[in-house]
Short mmCIF file of C-alpha atoms (C1' of nucleotides) in Angstrom, two decimals:
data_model
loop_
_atom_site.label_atom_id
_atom_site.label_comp_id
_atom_site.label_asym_id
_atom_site.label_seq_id
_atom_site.Cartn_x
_atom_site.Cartn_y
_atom_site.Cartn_z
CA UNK W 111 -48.22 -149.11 -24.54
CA UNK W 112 -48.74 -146.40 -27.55
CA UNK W 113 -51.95 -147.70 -28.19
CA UNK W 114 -54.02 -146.88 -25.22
CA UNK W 115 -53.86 -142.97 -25.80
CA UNK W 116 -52.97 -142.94 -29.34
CA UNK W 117 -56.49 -141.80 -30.65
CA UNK W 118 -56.23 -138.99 -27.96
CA UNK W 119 -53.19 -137.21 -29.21
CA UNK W 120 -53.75 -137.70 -32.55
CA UNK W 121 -53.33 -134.21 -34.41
CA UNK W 122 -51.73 -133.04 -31.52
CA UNK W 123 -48.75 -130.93 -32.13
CA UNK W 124 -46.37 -132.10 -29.75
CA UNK W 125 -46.52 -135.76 -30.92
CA UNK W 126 -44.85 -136.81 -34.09
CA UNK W 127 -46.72 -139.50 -36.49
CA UNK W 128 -45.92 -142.72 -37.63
CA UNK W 129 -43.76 -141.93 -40.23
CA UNK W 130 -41.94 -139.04 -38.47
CA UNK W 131 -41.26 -141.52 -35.58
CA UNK W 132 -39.73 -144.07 -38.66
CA UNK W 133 -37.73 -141.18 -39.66
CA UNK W 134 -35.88 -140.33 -36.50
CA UNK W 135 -35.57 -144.25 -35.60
CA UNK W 136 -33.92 -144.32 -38.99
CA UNK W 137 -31.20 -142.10 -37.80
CA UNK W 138 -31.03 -143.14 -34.20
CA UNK W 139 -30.06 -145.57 -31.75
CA UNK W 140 -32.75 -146.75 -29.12
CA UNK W 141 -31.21 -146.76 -25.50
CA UNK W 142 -33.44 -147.16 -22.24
CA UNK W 143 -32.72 -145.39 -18.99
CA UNK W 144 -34.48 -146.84 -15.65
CA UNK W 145 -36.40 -144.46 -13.21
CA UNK W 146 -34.56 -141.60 -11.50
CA UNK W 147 -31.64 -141.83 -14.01
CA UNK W 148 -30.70 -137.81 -15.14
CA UNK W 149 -30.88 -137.94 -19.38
CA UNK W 150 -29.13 -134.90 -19.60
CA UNK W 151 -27.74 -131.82 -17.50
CA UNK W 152 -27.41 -128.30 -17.36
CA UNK W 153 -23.90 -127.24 -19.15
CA UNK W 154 -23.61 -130.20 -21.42
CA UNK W 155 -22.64 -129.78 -24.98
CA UNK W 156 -26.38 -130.03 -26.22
CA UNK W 157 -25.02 -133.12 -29.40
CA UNK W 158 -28.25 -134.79 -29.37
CA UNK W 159 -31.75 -135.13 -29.64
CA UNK W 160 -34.08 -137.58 -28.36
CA UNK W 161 -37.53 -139.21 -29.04
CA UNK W 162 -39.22 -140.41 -26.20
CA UNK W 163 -40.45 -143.99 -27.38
CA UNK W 164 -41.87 -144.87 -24.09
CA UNK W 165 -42.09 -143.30 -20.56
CA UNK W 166 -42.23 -139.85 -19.51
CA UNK W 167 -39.44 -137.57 -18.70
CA UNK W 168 -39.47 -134.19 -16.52
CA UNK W 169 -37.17 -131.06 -17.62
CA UNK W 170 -36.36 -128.85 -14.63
CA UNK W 171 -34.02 -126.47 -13.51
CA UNK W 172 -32.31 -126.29 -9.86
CA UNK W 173 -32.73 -123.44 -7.51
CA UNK W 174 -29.47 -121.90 -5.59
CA UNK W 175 -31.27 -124.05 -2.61
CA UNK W 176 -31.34 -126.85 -4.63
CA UNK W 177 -34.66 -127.79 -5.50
CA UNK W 178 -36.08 -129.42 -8.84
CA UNK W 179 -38.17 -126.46 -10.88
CA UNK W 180 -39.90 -128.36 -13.71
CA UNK W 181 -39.85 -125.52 -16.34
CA UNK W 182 -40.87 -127.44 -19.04
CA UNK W 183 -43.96 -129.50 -18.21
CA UNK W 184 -43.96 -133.79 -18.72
CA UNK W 185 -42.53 -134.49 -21.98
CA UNK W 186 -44.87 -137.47 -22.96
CA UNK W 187 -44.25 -140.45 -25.48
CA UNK W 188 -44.15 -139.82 -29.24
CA UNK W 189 -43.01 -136.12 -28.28
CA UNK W 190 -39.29 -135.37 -29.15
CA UNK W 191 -36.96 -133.58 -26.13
CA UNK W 192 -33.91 -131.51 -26.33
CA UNK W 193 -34.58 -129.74 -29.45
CA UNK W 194 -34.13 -126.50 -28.67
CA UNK W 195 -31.21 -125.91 -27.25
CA UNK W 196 -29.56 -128.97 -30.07
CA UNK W 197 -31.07 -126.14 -32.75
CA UNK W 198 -29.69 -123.17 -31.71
CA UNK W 199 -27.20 -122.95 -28.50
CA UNK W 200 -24.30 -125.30 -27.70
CA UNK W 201 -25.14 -126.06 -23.92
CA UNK W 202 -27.97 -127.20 -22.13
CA UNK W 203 -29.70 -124.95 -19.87
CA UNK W 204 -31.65 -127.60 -18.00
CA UNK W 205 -31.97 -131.24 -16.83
CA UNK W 206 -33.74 -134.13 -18.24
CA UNK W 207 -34.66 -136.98 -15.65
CA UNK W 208 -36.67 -139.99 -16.33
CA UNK W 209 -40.19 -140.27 -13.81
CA UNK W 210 -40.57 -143.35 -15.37
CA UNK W 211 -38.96 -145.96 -16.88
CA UNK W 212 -37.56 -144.42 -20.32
CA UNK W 213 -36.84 -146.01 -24.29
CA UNK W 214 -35.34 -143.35 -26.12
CA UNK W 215 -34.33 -142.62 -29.71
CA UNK W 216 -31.43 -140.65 -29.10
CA UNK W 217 -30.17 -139.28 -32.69
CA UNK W 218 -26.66 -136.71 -33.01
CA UNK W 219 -27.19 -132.96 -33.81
CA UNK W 220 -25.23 -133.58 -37.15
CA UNK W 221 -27.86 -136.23 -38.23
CA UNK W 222 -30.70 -134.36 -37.08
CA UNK W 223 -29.98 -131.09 -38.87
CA UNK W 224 -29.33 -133.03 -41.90
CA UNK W 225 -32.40 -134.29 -42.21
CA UNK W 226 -33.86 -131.03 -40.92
CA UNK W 227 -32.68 -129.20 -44.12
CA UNK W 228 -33.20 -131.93 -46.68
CA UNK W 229 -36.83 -132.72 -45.16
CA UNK W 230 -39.02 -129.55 -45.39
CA UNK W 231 -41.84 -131.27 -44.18
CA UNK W 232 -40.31 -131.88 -41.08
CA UNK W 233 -38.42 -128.92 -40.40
CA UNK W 234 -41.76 -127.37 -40.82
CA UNK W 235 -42.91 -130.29 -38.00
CA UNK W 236 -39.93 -129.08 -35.51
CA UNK W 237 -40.93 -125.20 -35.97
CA UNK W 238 -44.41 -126.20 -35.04
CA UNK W 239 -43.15 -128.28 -32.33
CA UNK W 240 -40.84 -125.43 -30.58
CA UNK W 241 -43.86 -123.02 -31.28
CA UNK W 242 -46.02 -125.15 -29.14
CA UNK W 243 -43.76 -125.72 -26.27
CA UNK W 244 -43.24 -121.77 -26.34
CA UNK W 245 -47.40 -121.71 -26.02
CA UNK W 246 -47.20 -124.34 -22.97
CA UNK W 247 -44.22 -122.59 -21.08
CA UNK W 248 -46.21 -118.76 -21.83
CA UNK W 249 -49.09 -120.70 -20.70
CA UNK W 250 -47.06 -121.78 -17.26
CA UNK W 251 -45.67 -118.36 -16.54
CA UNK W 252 -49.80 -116.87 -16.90
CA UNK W 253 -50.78 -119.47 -14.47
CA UNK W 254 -47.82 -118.88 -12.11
CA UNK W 255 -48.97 -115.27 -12.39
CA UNK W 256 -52.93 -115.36 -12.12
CA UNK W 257 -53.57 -118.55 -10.29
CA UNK W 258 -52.41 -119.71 -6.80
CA UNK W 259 -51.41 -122.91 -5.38
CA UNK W 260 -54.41 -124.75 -4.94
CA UNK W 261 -55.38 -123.48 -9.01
CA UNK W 262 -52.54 -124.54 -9.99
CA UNK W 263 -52.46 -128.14 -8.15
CA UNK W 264 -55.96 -128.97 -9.61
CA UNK W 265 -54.93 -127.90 -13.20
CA UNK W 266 -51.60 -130.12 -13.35
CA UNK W 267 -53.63 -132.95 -11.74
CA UNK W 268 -56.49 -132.51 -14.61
CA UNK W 269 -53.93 -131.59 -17.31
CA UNK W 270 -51.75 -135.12 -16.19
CA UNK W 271 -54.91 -136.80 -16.29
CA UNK W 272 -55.84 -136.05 -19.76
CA UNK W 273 -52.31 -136.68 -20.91
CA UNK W 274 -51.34 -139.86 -19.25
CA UNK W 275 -54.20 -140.79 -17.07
CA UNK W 276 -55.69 -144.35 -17.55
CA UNK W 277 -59.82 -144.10 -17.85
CA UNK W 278 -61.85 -146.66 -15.44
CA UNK W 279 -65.49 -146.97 -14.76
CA UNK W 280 -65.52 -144.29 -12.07
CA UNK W 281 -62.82 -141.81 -12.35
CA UNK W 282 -59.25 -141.53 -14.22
CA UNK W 283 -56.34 -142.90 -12.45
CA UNK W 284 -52.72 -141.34 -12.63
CA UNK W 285 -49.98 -144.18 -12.68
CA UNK W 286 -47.68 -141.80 -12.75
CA UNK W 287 -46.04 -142.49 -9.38
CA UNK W 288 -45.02 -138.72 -8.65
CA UNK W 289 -43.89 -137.24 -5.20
CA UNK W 290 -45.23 -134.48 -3.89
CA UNK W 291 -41.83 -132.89 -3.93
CA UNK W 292 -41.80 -133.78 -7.66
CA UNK W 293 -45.56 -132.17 -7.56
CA UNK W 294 -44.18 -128.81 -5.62
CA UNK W 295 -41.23 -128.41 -7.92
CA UNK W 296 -44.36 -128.82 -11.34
CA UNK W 297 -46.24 -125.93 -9.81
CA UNK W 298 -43.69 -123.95 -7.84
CA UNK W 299 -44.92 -124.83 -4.33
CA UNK W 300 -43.56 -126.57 -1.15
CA UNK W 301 -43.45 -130.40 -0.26
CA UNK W 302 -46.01 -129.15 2.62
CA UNK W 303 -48.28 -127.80 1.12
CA UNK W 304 -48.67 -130.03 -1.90
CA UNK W 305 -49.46 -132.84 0.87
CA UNK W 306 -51.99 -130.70 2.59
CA UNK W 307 -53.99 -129.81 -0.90
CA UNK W 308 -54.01 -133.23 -1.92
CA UNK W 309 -55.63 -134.01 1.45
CA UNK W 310 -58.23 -131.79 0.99
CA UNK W 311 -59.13 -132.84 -2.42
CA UNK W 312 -59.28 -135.91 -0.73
CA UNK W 313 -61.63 -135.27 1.93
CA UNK W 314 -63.75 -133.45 -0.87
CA UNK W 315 -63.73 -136.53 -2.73
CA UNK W 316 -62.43 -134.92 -5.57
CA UNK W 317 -59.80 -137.43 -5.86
CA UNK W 318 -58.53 -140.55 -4.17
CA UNK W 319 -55.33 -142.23 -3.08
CA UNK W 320 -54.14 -145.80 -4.15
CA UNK W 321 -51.46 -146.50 -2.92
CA UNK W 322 -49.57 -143.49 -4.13
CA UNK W 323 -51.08 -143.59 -7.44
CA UNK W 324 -53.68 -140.36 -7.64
CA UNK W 325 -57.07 -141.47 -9.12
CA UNK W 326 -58.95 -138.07 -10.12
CA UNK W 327 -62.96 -138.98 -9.10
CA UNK W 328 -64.35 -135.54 -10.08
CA UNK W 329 -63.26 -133.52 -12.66
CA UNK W 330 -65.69 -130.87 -12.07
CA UNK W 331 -65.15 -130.27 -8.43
CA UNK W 332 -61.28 -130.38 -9.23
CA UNK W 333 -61.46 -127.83 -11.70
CA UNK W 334 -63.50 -125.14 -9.68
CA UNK W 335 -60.63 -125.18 -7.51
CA UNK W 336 -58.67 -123.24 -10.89
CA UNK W 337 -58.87 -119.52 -9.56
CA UNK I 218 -26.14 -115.39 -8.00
CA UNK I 219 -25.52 -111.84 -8.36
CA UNK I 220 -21.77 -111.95 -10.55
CA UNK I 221 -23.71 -114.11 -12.69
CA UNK I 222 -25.65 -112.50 -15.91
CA UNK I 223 -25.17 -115.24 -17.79
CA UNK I 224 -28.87 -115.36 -18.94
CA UNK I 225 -29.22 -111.47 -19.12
CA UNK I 226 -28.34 -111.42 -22.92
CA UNK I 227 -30.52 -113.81 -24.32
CA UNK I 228 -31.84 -110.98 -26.92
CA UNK I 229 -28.99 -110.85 -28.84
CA UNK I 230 -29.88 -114.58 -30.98
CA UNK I 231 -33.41 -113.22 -31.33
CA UNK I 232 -32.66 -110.68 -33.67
CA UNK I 233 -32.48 -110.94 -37.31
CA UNK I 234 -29.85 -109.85 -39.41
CA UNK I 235 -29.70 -107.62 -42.18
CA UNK I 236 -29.91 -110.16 -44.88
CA UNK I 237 -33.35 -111.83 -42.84
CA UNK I 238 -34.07 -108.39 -42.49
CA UNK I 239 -34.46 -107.54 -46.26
CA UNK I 240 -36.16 -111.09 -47.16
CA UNK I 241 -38.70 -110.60 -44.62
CA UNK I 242 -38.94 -106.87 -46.53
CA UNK I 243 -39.10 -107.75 -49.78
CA UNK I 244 -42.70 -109.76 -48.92
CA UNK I 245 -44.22 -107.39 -46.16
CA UNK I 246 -45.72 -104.43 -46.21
CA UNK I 247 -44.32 -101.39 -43.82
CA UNK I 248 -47.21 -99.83 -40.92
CA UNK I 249 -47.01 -97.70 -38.70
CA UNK I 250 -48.39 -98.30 -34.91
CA UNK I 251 -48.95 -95.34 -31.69
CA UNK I 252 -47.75 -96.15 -28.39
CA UNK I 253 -50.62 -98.05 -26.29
CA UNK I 254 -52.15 -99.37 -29.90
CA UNK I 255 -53.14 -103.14 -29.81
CA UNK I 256 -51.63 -105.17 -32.67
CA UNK I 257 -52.97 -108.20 -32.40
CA UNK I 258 -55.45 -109.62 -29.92
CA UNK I 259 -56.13 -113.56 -28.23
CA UNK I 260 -58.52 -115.15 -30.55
CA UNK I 261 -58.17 -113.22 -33.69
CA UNK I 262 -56.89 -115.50 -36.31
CA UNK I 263 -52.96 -116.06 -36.80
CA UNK I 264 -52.57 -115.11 -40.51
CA UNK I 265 -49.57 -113.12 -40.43
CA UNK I 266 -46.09 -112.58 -38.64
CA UNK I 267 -44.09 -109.16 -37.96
CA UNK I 268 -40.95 -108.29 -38.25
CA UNK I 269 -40.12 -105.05 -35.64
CA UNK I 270 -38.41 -102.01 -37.00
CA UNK I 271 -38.52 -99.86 -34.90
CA UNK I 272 -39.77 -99.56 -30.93
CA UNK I 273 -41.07 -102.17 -28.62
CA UNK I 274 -43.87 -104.26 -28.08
CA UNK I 275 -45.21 -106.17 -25.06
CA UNK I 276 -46.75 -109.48 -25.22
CA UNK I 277 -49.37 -109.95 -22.82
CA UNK I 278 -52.49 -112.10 -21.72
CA UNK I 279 -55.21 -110.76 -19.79
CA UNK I 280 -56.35 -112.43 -16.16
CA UNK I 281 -60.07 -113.09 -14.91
CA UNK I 282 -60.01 -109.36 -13.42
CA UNK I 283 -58.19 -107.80 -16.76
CA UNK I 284 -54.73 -107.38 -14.88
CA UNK I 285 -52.46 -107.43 -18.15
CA UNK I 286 -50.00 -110.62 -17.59
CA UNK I 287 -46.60 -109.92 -19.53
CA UNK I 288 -45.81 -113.96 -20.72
CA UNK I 289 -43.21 -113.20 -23.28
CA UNK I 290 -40.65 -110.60 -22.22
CA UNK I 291 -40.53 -107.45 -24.34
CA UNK I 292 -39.37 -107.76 -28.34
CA UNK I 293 -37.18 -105.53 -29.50
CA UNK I 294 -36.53 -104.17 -32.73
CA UNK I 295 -35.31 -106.84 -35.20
CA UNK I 296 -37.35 -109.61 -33.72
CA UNK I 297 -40.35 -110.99 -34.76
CA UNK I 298 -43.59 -112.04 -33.53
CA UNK I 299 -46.47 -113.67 -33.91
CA UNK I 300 -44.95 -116.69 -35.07
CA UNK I 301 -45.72 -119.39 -32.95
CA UNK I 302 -49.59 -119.18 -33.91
CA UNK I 303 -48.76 -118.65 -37.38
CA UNK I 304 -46.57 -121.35 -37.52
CA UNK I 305 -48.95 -123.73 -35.83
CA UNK I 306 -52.56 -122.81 -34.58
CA UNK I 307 -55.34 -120.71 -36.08
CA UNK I 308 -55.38 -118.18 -33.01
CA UNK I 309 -53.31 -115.87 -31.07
CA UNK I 310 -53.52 -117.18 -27.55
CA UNK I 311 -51.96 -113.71 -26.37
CA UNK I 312 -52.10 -110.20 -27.51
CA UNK I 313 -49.70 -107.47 -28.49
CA UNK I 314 -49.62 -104.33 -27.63
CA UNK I 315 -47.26 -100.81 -28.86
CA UNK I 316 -45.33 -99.89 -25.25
CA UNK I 317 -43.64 -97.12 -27.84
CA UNK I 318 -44.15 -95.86 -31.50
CA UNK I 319 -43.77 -99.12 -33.59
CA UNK I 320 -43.06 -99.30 -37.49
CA UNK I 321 -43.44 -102.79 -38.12
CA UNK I 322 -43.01 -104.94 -41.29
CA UNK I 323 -45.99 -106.97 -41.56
CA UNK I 324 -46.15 -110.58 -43.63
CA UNK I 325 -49.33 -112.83 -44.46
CA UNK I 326 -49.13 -116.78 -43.28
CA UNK I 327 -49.21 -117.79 -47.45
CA UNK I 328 -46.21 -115.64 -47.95
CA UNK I 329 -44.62 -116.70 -45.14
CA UNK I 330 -44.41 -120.41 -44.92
CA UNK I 331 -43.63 -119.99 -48.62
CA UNK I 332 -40.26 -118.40 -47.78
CA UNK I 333 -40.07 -121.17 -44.71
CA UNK I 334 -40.49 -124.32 -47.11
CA UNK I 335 -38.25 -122.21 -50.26
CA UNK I 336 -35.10 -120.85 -48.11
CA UNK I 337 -33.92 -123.64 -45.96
CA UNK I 338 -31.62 -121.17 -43.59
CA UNK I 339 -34.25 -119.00 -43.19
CA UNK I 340 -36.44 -121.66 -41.77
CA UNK I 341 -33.53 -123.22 -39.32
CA UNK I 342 -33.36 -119.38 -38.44
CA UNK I 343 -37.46 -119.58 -37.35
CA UNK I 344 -36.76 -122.46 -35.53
CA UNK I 345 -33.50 -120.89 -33.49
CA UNK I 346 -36.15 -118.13 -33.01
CA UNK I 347 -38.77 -120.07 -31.64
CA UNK I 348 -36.51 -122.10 -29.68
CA UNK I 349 -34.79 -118.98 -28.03
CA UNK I 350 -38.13 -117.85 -27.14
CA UNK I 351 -38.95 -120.77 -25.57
CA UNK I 352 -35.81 -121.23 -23.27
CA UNK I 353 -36.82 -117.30 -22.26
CA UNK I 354 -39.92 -117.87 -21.14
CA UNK I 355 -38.84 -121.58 -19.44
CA UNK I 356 -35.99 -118.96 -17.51
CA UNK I 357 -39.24 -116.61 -16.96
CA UNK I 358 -41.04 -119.97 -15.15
CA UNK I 359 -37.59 -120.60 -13.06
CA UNK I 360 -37.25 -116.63 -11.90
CA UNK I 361 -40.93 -116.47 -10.80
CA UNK I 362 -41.03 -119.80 -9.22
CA UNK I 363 -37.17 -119.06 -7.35
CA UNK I 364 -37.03 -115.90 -7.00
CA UNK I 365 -39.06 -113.13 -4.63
CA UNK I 366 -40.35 -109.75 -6.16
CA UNK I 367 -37.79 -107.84 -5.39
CA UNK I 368 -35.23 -109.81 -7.49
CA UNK I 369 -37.41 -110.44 -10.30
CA UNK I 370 -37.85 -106.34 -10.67
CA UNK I 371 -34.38 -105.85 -10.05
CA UNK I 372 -33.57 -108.77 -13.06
CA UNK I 373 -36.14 -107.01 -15.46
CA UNK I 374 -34.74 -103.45 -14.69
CA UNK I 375 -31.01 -105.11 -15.46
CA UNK I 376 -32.16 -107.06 -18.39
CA UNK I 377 -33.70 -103.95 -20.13
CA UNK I 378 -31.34 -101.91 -19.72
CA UNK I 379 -29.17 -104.49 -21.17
CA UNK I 380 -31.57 -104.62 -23.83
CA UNK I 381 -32.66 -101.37 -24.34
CA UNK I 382 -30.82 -98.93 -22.14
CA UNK I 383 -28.68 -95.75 -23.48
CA UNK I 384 -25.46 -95.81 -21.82
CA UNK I 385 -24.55 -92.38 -20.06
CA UNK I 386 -21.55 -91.57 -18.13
CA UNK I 387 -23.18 -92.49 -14.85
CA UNK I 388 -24.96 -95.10 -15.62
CA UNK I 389 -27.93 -96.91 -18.49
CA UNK I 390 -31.13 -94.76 -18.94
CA UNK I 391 -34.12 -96.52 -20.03
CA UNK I 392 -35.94 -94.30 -21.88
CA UNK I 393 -38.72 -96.77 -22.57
CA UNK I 394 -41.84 -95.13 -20.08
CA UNK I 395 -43.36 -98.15 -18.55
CA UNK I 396 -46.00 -97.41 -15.99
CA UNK I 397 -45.42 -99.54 -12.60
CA UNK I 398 -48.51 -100.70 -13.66
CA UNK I 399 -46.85 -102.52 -16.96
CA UNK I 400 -44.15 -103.45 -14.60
CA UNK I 401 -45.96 -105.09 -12.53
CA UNK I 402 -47.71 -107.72 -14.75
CA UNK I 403 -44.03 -108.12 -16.60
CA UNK I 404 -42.92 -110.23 -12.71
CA UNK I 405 -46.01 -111.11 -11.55
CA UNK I 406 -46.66 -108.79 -8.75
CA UNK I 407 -48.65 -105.46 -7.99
CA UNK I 408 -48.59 -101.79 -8.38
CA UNK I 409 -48.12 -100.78 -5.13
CA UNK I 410 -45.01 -103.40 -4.58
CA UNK I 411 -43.72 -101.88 -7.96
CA UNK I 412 -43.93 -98.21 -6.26
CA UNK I 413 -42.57 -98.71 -3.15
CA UNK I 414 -39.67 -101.49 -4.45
CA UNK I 415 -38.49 -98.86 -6.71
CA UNK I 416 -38.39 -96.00 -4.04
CA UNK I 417 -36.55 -98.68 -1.91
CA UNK I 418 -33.81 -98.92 -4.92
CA UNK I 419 -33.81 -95.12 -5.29
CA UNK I 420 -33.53 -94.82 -1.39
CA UNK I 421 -30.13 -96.82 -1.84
CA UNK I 422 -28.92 -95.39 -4.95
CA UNK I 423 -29.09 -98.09 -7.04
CA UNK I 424 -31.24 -96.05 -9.91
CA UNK I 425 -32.82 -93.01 -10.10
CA UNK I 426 -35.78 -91.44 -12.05
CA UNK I 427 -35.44 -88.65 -14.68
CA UNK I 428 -38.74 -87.52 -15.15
CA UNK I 429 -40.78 -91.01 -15.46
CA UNK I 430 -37.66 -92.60 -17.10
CA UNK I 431 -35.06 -94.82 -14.76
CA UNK I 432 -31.40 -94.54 -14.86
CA UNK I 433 -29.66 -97.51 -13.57
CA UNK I 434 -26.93 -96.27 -11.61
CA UNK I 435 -25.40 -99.01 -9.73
CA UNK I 436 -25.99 -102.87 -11.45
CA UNK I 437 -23.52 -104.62 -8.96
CA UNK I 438 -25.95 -103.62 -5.74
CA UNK I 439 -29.26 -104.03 -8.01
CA UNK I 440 -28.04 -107.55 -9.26
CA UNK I 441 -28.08 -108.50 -5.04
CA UNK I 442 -31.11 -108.08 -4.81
CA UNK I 443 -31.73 -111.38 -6.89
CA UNK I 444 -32.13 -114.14 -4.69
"C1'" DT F 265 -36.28 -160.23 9.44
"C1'" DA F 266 -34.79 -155.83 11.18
"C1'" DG F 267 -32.63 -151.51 10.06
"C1'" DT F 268 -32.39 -147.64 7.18
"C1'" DT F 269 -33.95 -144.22 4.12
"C1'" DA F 270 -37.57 -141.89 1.54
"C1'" DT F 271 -42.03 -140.13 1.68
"C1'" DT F 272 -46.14 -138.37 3.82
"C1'" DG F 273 -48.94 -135.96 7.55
"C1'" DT F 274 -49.57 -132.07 10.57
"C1'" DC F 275 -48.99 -127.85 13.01
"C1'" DG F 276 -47.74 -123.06 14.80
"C1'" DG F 277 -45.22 -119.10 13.86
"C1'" DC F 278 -43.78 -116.01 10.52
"C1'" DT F 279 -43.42 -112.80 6.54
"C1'" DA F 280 -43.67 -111.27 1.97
"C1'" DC F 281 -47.11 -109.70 -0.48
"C1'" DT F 282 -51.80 -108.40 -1.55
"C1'" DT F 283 -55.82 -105.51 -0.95
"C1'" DG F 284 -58.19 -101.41 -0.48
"C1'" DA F 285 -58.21 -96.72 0.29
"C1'" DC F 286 -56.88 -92.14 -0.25
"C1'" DA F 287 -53.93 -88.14 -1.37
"C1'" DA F 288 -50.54 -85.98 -4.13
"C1'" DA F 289 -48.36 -85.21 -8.51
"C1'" DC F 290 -48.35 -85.27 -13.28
"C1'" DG F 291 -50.25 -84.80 -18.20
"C1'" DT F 292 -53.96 -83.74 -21.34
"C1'" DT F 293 -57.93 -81.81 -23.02
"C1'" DT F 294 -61.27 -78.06 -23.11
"C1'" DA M 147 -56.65 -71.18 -17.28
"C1'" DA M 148 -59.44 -74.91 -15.11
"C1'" DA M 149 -60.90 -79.65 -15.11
"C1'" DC M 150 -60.15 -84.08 -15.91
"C1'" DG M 151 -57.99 -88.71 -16.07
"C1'" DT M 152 -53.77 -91.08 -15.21
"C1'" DT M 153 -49.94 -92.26 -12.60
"C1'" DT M 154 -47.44 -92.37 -8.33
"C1'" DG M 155 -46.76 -92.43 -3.14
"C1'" DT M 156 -47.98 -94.37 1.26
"C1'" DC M 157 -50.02 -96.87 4.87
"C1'" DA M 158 -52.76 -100.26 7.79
"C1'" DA M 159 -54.93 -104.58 7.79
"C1'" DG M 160 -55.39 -109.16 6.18
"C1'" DT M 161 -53.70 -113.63 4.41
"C1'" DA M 162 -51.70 -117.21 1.52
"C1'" DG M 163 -48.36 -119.97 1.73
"C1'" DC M 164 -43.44 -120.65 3.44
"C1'" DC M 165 -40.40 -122.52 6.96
"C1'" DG M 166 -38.87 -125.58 10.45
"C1'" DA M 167 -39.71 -129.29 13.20
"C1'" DC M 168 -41.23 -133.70 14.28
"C1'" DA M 169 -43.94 -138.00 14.06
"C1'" DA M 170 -45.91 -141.63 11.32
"C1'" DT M 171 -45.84 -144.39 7.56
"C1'" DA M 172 -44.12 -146.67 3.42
"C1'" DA M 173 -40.36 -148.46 0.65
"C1'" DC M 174 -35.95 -150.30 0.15
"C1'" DT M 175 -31.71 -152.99 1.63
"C1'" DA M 176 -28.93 -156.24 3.77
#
DNA sequence: TAGTTATTGTCGGCTACTTGACAAACGTTT
DNA sequence: AAACGTTTGTCAAGTAGCCGACAATAACTA
């Protein structure tokens, strides 16, 4: 499972290495959570923090209507989750629910800061992590801003692609099995609408449906949609 | 929604205290800034973090057609920047820019992460930072994506005044002079909207301007306008 | 297998906001 | 002073995307 992408996010920040993932197994306890299942919710004591071993995991908010805002974007394998408010605050401000089936390493606050201030090294590693996911969610609020829907629908597909997507001879395919009410609530947009773009990337041949995986056919067309 | 400012004070952790204060002195050098000066620009390399004295700063990027995009709120004085691309990347991905008179403490990257890896607190303090930061601009995501322009100016005039605002016997004056312009790009919307929302508020009482300056007069009917 | 629920497809009306344009007021420089 | 740029006020026209409603399909469940 690691293995496929593991070249790709090598060096990336969000990711920890081998032997920072051997150091939080150390101190943790691996649990798994099927599909759908919440992780954690807004107004819990914020005791833990996880690393997702496999699987991805969305963090969103709920509107006063109800509705799932993904604030954070896809928290990815090899990248840790619930870190900042477990640093700082006592509650959680937001929800973690499994898109996939999810193994976690799921390791208490006390343990965590422990090693935090006896491991420079890796304190250093969580800084650079938080300063990262600050980038990505500045990053969100600029395209929120400056792009609209149909931008910002291309540019999650592309970005998803490049993250989880599986290469194959003509195009990169999404196994991701995401609703487009899942989509709408990535890229603050309606269920409606969301159907209706993917449509006409469709038609465009941009992308293609199977079954309701998303296979992404041309990049290039996708992206001059951004804007 | 509109009893609830739960999420209005999230300055308050940001700021350092007097102890920080003097470490982060006792390694930087002291400069001065004019309002509408440029601090530091996207691109330029991250070698160095500030600590604010004194006035506020707005962190912006800039859209296809130059419209300034405000993706971290305003800092105040007693926060720092610039840390996320220190901490991590080569480059600023944003840029700063003096909205007042600044006096800022200014630190290389060497000196820096040499305090970080020597003074274990101080570095759990970067990472509450960093972490605070990043749950603001994850809130910033949910307001833009939930709420219509009309809240989201009536949630920035509230939260600066929270931040910033004087107290008077009739109300909180914000004596910071933003243009509706710099408004604008802080909740995503336009100049005009900015004009004619905050002639709407004045219209019903709920502020009033003193000179180019805005006096919050009545929170409780502001804060229903967020929706 | 059928029955039930979740998800997708589509459409017309609606509205919050943008866009562009221009005039008035304000602030600065000469 | 006058002359200039900047900021604010306002308005009419255009539109992106929301909302509600309903049908068609796919995915579970018993």
């Amino acid at each position: 499972m690691a293995g496929e992408n593991h070249d790709l996010v090598e060096g990336s920040p969000l990711v920890l290495n081998e032997q920072e993932k051997e150091l939080v197994r150390g101190i943790g306890t691996t649990v798994n959570y099927p599909k759908g299942q919440i992780i954690f919710a807004a107004d819990e004591v914020a005791d833990r923090v996880y690393l997702i071993e496999k699987g991805w995991v969305k963090i969103y908010r709920l509107s006063s209507d109800g509705r799932e805002v993904t604030v954070g974007s896809m928290r990815n394998p090899g990248e840790m989750m619930g870190l900042a408010e477990t640093v700082y605050h006592g509650k959680r401000t937001c929800f973690a629910g499994a898109i996939s089936d999810v193994t976690l390493v799921l390791v208490s606050k006390k343990d965590f800061l422990e090693v935090l201030t006896h491991e420079h090294c890796f304190a250093l590693k969580v800084a650079k992590l938080l300063a990262a996911r600050m980038r990505e969610a500045e990053a969100m609020v600029h395209e929120l801003v400056c792009f609209q829907v149909p931008g910002r629908l291309a540019l999650l597909l592309l970005k998803i692609g490049e993250r989880c997507g599986i290469p194959e001879s003509d195009g990169v395919i999404i196994e991701l099995r995401l609703t487009h009410e899942e989509i709408a609530g990535m890229i603050g947009t309606t269920r409606q609408t969301v159907t209706s773009l993917l449509n006409t990337f469709k038609r465009e041949k941009s992308i293609e449906f199977r079954g309701r995986e998303i296979k992404i056919l041309d990049p290039e067309k996708l992206g001059s949609w951004i804007i």
